[in-house]
Amino acid sequence: MALSGLTGILSTIGGTPLVELTRLLPEPKYRIFAKLERFNPGGSIKDRTALNMLRGRIESGALPPGSIVVESSSGNLAVGLAQICRYHGLRFICVVDAKTTAQNLEIMRAYGTEVEVVTEGDPATGEFLPVRLRRVRELLAELPGAYWPNQYANPLNPRAHGQTMSEILRTLDGPPDYLFCTTSTFGTLRGCSDHARANGLPTTIVGVDALGSAIFVEPDEPVPPVRRLIPGHGASVRSALVDTSAADTVVHVTDQECVVACRRLVTREAILAGGSSGATVAALERLTADDAIPPGSSCVLIFPDGGDRYLGTIYNDEWVTAHFGEISHLWKAPPWEPSAPLVEQT
């Protein structure tokens, strides 16, 4: 069911479908389900986060119409906030970066969002996030009274996903054996994990991160110097919400694995999914290939968004070839044939 007590388009947030994937793996040893968060009105799981961070302040009168909201986002949270701010008459300024998809930028602007695009990375690391956060702090200093939801530290971010986990449990009529969550701010993974542990559920939480991300790297360890092209999961800076113990196991995936998994998913299941959704598929394939998941297990993969905002990248043959070479053979094998091995990204 959708989240209660809401009106208009915002009343459709939540209650997203959970569908069984029967053609994804060549041998049906497992029951695999996908939580399709693209069916939120803003197109992603971040609608839940955006609403949970703003709802209380709006209802209390702390954010009356005309108030200013400032946030940093790689795309999906920005769209969720843009829709909510438009509905409630709030001015929204969003700091994004060069990895944000053209579709997301156009959607934000259609809602009337004032978009600032960071085009140069941090001089020390080359990453965009530190620069985005610096610009947010500058805007807050320039605009007294502006509100920063701060998805990277706001406990309302993970709390939104107790509802996400509750929906999965209700649909399955019980807990899955494995739950696969990609992570960036750590909101979805921590929220689902906190709910599972608070209720004594036996679900194994699989954290899915990008190779080259700092999230699961200890502070005194070097981060692998890998250029990341696909937004939505991974981060160059650990958020304050990170609790690495929330994941029982962690799988790091490459951009190429995400692309291959996304293309394999649409070929076999006719699901057009975003890059972080593909990352969960790649992680599942990795663990099942290594026999790390017992046969007969039920696995739920959270698909954070759809692939319509990646048509110029993941689903563009020229873009894929330019960055990874000719790899179409990796996803074109039919589901009744063994999957072709992934090629290591260089």
mmCIF file of C-alpha atoms in Angstrom, residues 88-269:
data_model
loop_
_atom_site.group_PDB
_atom_site.id
_atom_site.type_symbol
_atom_site.label_atom_id
_atom_site.label_comp_id
_atom_site.label_asym_id
_atom_site.label_seq_id
_atom_site.Cartn_x
_atom_site.Cartn_y
_atom_site.Cartn_z
ATOM 1 C CA HIS A 88 3.999 22.385 -1.771
ATOM 2 C CA GLY A 89 5.168 25.636 -3.394
ATOM 3 C CA LEU A 90 8.752 25.498 -2.164
ATOM 4 C CA ARG A 91 11.762 26.920 -3.995
ATOM 5 C CA PHE A 92 14.256 24.148 -4.660
ATOM 6 C CA ILE A 93 17.926 24.605 -5.543
ATOM 7 C CA CYS A 94 19.825 21.426 -6.371
ATOM 8 C CA VAL A 95 23.568 20.949 -6.825
ATOM 9 C CA VAL A 96 24.325 18.069 -9.181
ATOM 10 C CA ASP A 97 27.377 17.024 -11.168
ATOM 11 C CA ALA A 98 28.478 15.992 -14.633
ATOM 12 C CA LYS A 99 27.430 12.352 -14.078
ATOM 13 C CA THR A 100 23.777 13.305 -13.608
ATOM 14 C CA THR A 101 21.798 12.074 -16.600
ATOM 15 C CA ALA A 102 20.366 14.529 -19.107
ATOM 16 C CA GLN A 103 16.901 13.124 -18.481
ATOM 17 C CA ASN A 104 17.114 13.847 -14.754
ATOM 18 C CA LEU A 105 18.272 17.386 -15.420
ATOM 19 C CA GLU A 106 15.364 17.973 -17.776
ATOM 20 C CA ILE A 107 12.866 16.536 -15.291
ATOM 21 C CA MET A 108 14.155 18.738 -12.480
ATOM 22 C CA ARG A 109 13.911 21.837 -14.621
ATOM 23 C CA ALA A 110 10.417 20.878 -15.724
ATOM 24 C CA TYR A 111 9.411 21.001 -12.042
ATOM 25 C CA GLY A 112 10.949 24.470 -11.767
ATOM 26 C CA THR A 113 14.073 23.424 -9.894
ATOM 27 C CA GLU A 114 17.069 25.747 -9.996
ATOM 28 C CA VAL A 115 19.886 23.409 -11.028
ATOM 29 C CA GLU A 116 23.586 24.035 -10.469
ATOM 30 C CA VAL A 117 25.880 21.572 -12.245
ATOM 31 C CA VAL A 118 29.364 20.974 -10.846
ATOM 32 C CA THR A 119 31.670 20.241 -13.783
ATOM 33 C CA GLU A 120 35.075 20.098 -12.085
ATOM 34 C CA GLY A 121 36.046 17.462 -9.549
ATOM 35 C CA ASP A 122 37.841 18.011 -6.276
ATOM 36 C CA PRO A 123 41.509 18.894 -6.972
ATOM 37 C CA ALA A 124 42.758 16.346 -4.447
ATOM 38 C CA THR A 125 40.578 13.388 -5.418
ATOM 39 C CA GLY A 126 38.948 14.225 -8.743
ATOM 40 C CA GLU A 127 35.563 13.352 -7.206
ATOM 41 C CA PHE A 128 32.472 15.539 -7.558
ATOM 42 C CA LEU A 129 30.796 14.972 -4.191
ATOM 43 C CA PRO A 130 33.175 17.119 -2.066
ATOM 44 C CA VAL A 131 32.683 19.994 -4.509
ATOM 45 C CA ARG A 132 28.908 19.579 -4.478
ATOM 46 C CA LEU A 133 28.843 19.679 -0.696
ATOM 47 C CA ARG A 134 31.026 22.786 -0.594
ATOM 48 C CA ARG A 135 28.619 24.516 -2.965
ATOM 49 C CA VAL A 136 25.630 23.538 -0.803
ATOM 50 C CA ARG A 137 27.295 25.131 2.227
ATOM 51 C CA GLU A 138 27.988 28.293 0.204
ATOM 52 C CA LEU A 139 24.333 28.494 -0.804
ATOM 53 C CA LEU A 140 23.199 28.044 2.796
ATOM 54 C CA ALA A 141 25.445 30.954 3.817
ATOM 55 C CA GLU A 142 24.056 33.077 0.968
ATOM 56 C CA LEU A 143 20.397 32.206 1.665
ATOM 57 C CA PRO A 144 19.543 32.615 5.370
ATOM 58 C CA GLY A 145 16.703 30.355 6.405
ATOM 59 C CA ALA A 146 17.246 27.854 3.597
ATOM 60 C CA TYR A 147 16.776 24.231 4.636
ATOM 61 C CA TRP A 148 19.242 21.474 3.772
ATOM 62 C CA PRO A 149 17.638 18.020 4.175
ATOM 63 C CA ASN A 150 21.162 16.562 4.023
ATOM 64 C CA GLN A 151 20.501 13.035 2.816
ATOM 65 C CA TYR A 152 24.040 12.096 3.886
ATOM 66 C CA ALA A 153 23.405 12.572 7.620
ATOM 67 C CA ASN A 154 19.653 12.836 8.161
ATOM 68 C CA PRO A 155 18.344 9.844 10.169
ATOM 69 C CA LEU A 156 14.983 10.303 8.422
ATOM 70 C CA ASN A 157 16.678 8.925 5.294
ATOM 71 C CA PRO A 158 17.087 5.325 6.554
ATOM 72 C CA ARG A 159 13.861 5.467 8.562
ATOM 73 C CA ALA A 160 11.931 5.794 5.325
ATOM 74 C CA HIS A 161 12.956 2.271 4.403
ATOM 75 C CA GLY A 162 11.416 0.479 7.325
ATOM 76 C CA GLN A 163 8.307 0.878 5.171
ATOM 77 C CA THR A 164 10.158 -0.517 2.144
ATOM 78 C CA MET A 165 11.110 -3.641 4.112
ATOM 79 C CA SER A 166 7.613 -3.948 5.554
ATOM 80 C CA GLU A 167 6.149 -4.007 2.050
ATOM 81 C CA ILE A 168 8.519 -6.803 1.022
ATOM 82 C CA LEU A 169 7.585 -8.874 4.072
ATOM 83 C CA ARG A 170 3.883 -8.340 3.504
ATOM 84 C CA THR A 171 4.035 -9.316 -0.171
ATOM 85 C CA LEU A 172 6.125 -12.433 0.472
ATOM 86 C CA ASP A 173 4.190 -13.271 3.638
ATOM 87 C CA GLY A 174 7.504 -13.593 5.436
ATOM 88 C CA PRO A 175 11.169 -12.620 5.243
ATOM 89 C CA PRO A 176 13.363 -13.411 2.232
ATOM 90 C CA ASP A 177 16.553 -15.369 2.794
ATOM 91 C CA TYR A 178 18.639 -12.674 1.070
ATOM 92 C CA LEU A 179 18.096 -8.962 0.401
ATOM 93 C CA PHE A 180 20.336 -7.166 -2.109
ATOM 94 C CA CYS A 181 20.639 -3.365 -1.665
ATOM 95 C CA THR A 182 22.907 -0.964 -3.501
ATOM 96 C CA THR A 183 24.146 1.918 -1.414
ATOM 97 C CA SER A 184 25.369 5.477 -1.723
ATOM 98 C CA THR A 185 24.106 7.503 1.241
ATOM 99 C CA PHE A 186 23.467 4.194 3.066
ATOM 100 C CA GLY A 187 19.805 5.071 3.579
ATOM 101 C CA THR A 188 18.080 2.115 1.910
ATOM 102 C CA LEU A 189 20.502 -0.536 3.123
ATOM 103 C CA ARG A 190 20.582 0.708 6.705
ATOM 104 C CA GLY A 191 16.829 1.252 6.880
ATOM 105 C CA CYS A 192 16.039 -2.244 5.630
ATOM 106 C CA SER A 193 18.726 -3.795 7.816
ATOM 107 C CA ASP A 194 17.586 -1.920 10.928
ATOM 108 C CA HIS A 195 14.019 -3.099 10.355
ATOM 109 C CA ALA A 196 15.121 -6.694 9.806
ATOM 110 C CA ARG A 197 17.243 -6.775 12.947
ATOM 111 C CA ALA A 198 14.709 -4.999 15.120
ATOM 112 C CA ASN A 199 12.213 -7.708 14.209
ATOM 113 C CA GLY A 200 14.610 -10.639 14.507
ATOM 114 C CA LEU A 201 14.423 -11.564 10.823
ATOM 115 C CA PRO A 202 16.895 -14.169 9.521
ATOM 116 C CA THR A 203 17.438 -12.285 6.229
ATOM 117 C CA THR A 204 21.038 -11.961 5.048
ATOM 118 C CA ILE A 205 21.621 -8.361 3.936
ATOM 119 C CA VAL A 206 23.898 -8.066 0.900
ATOM 120 C CA GLY A 207 25.401 -4.619 0.446
ATOM 121 C CA VAL A 208 26.159 -3.856 -3.194
ATOM 122 C CA ASP A 209 28.730 -1.141 -3.791
ATOM 123 C CA ALA A 210 30.694 0.218 -6.735
ATOM 124 C CA LEU A 211 34.319 -0.715 -7.233
ATOM 125 C CA GLY A 212 36.208 2.483 -6.440
ATOM 126 C CA SER A 213 33.728 3.569 -3.776
ATOM 127 C CA ALA A 214 34.846 4.572 -0.276
ATOM 128 C CA ILE A 215 31.778 3.321 1.583
ATOM 129 C CA PHE A 216 33.099 -0.032 2.799
ATOM 130 C CA VAL A 217 36.773 0.943 2.787
ATOM 131 C CA GLU A 218 38.227 1.543 6.231
ATOM 132 C CA PRO A 219 39.326 5.165 6.817
ATOM 133 C CA ASP A 220 43.018 4.242 6.887
ATOM 134 C CA GLU A 221 42.827 2.114 3.728
ATOM 135 C CA PRO A 222 43.292 3.469 0.189
ATOM 136 C CA VAL A 223 40.279 3.601 -2.106
ATOM 137 C CA PRO A 224 40.850 1.729 -5.408
ATOM 138 C CA PRO A 225 41.556 4.366 -8.094
ATOM 139 C CA VAL A 226 38.695 3.410 -10.405
ATOM 140 C CA ARG A 227 36.812 5.943 -12.487
ATOM 141 C CA ARG A 228 33.073 5.498 -11.966
ATOM 142 C CA LEU A 229 30.718 6.466 -14.787
ATOM 143 C CA ILE A 230 27.326 5.290 -13.556
ATOM 144 C CA PRO A 231 25.574 7.297 -10.820
ATOM 145 C CA GLY A 232 23.250 5.942 -8.172
ATOM 146 C CA HIS A 233 25.508 3.738 -6.065
ATOM 147 C CA GLY A 234 28.931 4.135 -4.562
ATOM 148 C CA ALA A 235 30.379 7.298 -3.040
ATOM 149 C CA SER A 236 33.740 9.004 -2.823
ATOM 150 C CA VAL A 237 33.000 10.180 0.726
ATOM 151 C CA ARG A 238 31.418 8.074 3.483
ATOM 152 C CA SER A 239 28.157 9.541 4.707
ATOM 153 C CA ALA A 240 27.456 9.935 8.410
ATOM 154 C CA LEU A 241 24.777 7.247 8.041
ATOM 155 C CA VAL A 242 27.245 4.481 7.217
ATOM 156 C CA ASP A 243 27.200 1.520 9.561
ATOM 157 C CA THR A 244 29.134 -1.215 7.804
ATOM 158 C CA SER A 245 27.774 -3.829 10.208
ATOM 159 C CA ALA A 246 24.336 -3.326 8.607
ATOM 160 C CA ALA A 247 25.501 -5.506 5.705
ATOM 161 C CA ASP A 248 26.198 -9.176 6.356
ATOM 162 C CA THR A 249 28.216 -9.424 3.167
ATOM 163 C CA VAL A 250 29.408 -6.909 0.569
ATOM 164 C CA VAL A 251 29.886 -7.240 -3.183
ATOM 165 C CA HIS A 252 31.722 -4.601 -5.213
ATOM 166 C CA VAL A 253 30.758 -4.405 -8.888
ATOM 167 C CA THR A 254 32.270 -2.599 -11.853
ATOM 168 C CA ASP A 255 30.493 -0.251 -14.234
ATOM 169 C CA GLN A 256 30.824 -2.874 -16.945
ATOM 170 C CA GLU A 257 29.130 -5.492 -14.782
ATOM 171 C CA CYS A 258 26.264 -3.040 -14.199
ATOM 172 C CA VAL A 259 25.867 -2.431 -17.923
ATOM 173 C CA VAL A 260 25.962 -6.128 -18.786
ATOM 174 C CA ALA A 261 23.486 -6.998 -16.043
ATOM 175 C CA CYS A 262 21.087 -4.224 -17.094
ATOM 176 C CA ARG A 263 21.167 -5.340 -20.707
ATOM 177 C CA ARG A 264 20.794 -8.989 -19.699
ATOM 178 C CA LEU A 265 17.832 -8.038 -17.494
ATOM 179 C CA VAL A 266 15.956 -6.292 -20.288
ATOM 180 C CA THR A 267 16.790 -9.131 -22.715
ATOM 181 C CA ARG A 268 15.584 -11.898 -20.412
ATOM 182 C CA GLU A 269 12.920 -10.282 -18.222
#
